[in-house]
Short mmCIF file of C-alpha atoms in Angstrom, two decimals:
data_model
loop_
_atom_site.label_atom_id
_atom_site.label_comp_id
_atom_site.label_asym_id
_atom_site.label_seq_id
_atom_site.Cartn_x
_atom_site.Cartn_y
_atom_site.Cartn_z
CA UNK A 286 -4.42 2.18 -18.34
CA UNK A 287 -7.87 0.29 -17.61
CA UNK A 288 -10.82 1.93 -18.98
CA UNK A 289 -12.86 2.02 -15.39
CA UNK A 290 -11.64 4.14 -12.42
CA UNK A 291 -8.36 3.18 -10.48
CA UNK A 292 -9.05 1.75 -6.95
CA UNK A 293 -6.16 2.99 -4.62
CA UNK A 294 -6.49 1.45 -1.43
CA UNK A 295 -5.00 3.17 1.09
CA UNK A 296 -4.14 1.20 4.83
CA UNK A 297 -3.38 3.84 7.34
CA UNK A 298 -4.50 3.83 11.10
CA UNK A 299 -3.89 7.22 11.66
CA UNK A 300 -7.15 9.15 10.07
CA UNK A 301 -5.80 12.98 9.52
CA UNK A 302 -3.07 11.30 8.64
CA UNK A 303 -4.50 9.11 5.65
CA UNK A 304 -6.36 12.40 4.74
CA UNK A 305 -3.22 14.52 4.26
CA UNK A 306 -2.30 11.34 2.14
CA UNK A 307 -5.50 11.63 0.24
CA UNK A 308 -5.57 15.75 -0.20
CA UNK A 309 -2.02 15.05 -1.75
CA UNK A 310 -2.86 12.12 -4.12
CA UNK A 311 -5.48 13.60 -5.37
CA UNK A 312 -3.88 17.08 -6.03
CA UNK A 313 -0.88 15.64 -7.84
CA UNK A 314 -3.72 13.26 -9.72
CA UNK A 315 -5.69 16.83 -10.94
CA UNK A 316 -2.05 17.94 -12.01
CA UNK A 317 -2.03 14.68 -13.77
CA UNK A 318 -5.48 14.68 -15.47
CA UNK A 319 -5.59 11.50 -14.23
CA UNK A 320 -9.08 10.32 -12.06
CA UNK A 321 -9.07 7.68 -9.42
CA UNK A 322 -10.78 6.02 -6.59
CA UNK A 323 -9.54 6.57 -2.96
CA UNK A 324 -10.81 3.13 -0.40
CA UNK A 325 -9.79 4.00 3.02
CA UNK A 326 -8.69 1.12 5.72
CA UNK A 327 -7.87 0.93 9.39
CA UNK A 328 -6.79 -2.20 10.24
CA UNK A 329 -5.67 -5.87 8.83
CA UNK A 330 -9.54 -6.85 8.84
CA UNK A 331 -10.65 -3.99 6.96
CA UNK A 332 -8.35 -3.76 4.11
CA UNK A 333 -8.42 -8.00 3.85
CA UNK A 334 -12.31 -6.92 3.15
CA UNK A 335 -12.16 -4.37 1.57
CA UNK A 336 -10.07 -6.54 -1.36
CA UNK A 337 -12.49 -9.25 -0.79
CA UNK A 338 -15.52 -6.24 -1.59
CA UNK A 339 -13.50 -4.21 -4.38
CA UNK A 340 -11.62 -4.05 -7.66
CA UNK A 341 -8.10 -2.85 -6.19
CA UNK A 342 -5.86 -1.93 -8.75
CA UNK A 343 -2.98 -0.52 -6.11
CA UNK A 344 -2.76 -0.71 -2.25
CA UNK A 345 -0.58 1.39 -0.59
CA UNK A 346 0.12 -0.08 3.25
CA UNK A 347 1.88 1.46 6.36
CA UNK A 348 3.71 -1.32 8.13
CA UNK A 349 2.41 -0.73 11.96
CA UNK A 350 -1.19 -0.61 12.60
CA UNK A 351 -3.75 -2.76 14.48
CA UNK A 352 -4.81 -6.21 12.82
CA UNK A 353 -8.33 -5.68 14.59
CA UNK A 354 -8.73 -3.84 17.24
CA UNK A 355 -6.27 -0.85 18.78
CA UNK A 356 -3.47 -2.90 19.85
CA UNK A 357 -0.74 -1.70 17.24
CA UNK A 358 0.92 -4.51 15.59
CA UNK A 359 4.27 -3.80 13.76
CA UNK A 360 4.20 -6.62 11.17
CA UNK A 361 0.49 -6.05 9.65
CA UNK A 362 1.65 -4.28 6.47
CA UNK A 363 3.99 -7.27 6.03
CA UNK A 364 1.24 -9.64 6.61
CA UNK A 365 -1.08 -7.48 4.37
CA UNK A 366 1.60 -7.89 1.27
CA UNK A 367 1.21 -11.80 1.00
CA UNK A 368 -3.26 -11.48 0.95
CA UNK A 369 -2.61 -8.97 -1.73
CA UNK A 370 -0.42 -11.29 -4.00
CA UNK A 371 -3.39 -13.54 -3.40
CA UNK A 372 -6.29 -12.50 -3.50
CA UNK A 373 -5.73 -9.88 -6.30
CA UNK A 374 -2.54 -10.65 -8.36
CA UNK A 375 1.12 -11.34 -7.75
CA UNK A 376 1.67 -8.44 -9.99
CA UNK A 377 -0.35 -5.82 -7.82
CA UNK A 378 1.46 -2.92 -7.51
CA UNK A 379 1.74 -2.55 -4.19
CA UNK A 380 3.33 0.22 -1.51
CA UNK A 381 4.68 0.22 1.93
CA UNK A 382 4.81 3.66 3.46
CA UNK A 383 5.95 3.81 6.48
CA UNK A 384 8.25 5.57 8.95
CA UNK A 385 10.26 1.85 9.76
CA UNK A 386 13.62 1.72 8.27
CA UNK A 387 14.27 0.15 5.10
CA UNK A 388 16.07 -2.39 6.43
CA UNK A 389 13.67 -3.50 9.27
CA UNK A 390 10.83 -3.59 6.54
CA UNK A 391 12.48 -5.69 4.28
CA UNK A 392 13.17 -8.39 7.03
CA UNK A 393 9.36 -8.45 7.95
CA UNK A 394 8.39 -8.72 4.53
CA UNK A 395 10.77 -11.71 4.17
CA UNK A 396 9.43 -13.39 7.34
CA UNK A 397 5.91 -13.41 5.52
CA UNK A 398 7.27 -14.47 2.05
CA UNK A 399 7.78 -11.56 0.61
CA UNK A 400 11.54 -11.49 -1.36
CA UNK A 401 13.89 -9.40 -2.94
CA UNK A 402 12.72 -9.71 -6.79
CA UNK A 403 14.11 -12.64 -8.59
CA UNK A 404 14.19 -13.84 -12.19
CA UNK A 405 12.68 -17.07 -13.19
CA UNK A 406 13.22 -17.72 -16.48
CA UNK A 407 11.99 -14.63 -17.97
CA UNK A 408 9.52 -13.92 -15.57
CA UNK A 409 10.10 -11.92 -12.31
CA UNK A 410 9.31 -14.20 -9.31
CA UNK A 411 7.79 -12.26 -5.87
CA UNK A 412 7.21 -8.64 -7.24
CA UNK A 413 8.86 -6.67 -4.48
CA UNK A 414 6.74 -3.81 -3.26
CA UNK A 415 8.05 -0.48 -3.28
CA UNK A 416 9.20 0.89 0.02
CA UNK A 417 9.20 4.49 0.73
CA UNK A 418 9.98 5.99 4.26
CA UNK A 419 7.61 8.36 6.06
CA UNK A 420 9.05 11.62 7.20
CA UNK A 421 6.56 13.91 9.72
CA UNK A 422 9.06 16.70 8.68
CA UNK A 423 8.08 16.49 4.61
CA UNK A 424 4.94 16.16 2.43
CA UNK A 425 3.77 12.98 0.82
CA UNK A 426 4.87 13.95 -2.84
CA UNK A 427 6.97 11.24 -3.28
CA UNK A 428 3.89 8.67 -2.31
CA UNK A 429 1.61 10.46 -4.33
CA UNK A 430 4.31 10.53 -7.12
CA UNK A 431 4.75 6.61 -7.03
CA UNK A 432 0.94 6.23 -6.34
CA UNK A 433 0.14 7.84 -9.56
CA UNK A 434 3.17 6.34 -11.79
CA UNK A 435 0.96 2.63 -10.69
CA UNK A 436 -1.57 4.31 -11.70
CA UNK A 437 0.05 4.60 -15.08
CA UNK A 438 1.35 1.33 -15.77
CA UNK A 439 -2.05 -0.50 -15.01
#
């Protein structure tokens, strides 16, 4: 693991919803003994800048929320995915949680570049973000779970 603090960014419109995510994260991280940095985003704009400001070692994205302004648009998380493969590393580890179904997720993903992992040679081509599905009725354990196994592997 890196020897400075973890950056988690965290892209969710909803506010007491990103800080049930948080009050999760960071419980199953003091279970973990493991410390880590929480960056909070709105929107498109603000996460883009907030990996232009930051060291992010893992963003976690929702799929539907507004690029700038309110007006909800269903594709940011899948245009978010593409920046972070940029601007940080094709190898970020990177998360989409979000109540879509798998199925309609993958398809935006693909429409901004985003594929199914494949092998080149002996190196894996487009690292395929895990998905994990939101669901009002149960807590964020598996998030924070997957969060914190990134966490790990850095």
């Amino acid at each position: 693991m890196s020897k400075t603090l973890p950056k988690i960014l965290i892209v969710e419109d909803d506010f007491p919803l990103f800080g049930e995510m948080e009050k999760c994260l960071q419980s199953h991280a003091l279970g973990r003994d493991i410390n880590i940095g929480v960056i909070y985003a709105h929107n498109l704009v603000d996460a883009r800048q907030k990996i232009m400001t930051y060291r992010i070692d893992i963003v976690s994205t929702d799929m539907t929320y507004p690029v700038r302004d309110k007006e909800l648009n269903e594709e940011a998380g899948a245009m978010l995915v593409p920046f972070v493969r940029r601007r940080i590393s094709p190898q970020t580890a990177t998360i989409v949680y979000s109540g879509h179904e798998l199925g309609d997720i993958k398809r935006k993903l693909e429409k901004h570049g985003i594929i199914e992992n494949v092998m080149q040679g002996s190196k894996l081509k487009n690292i395929y973000p895990t998905i994990l599905k939101k669901d009002p009725q149960m807590s964020h354990d598996t998030w924070a779970r997957a969060v914190l196994d990134a966490v790990m592997a850095l």
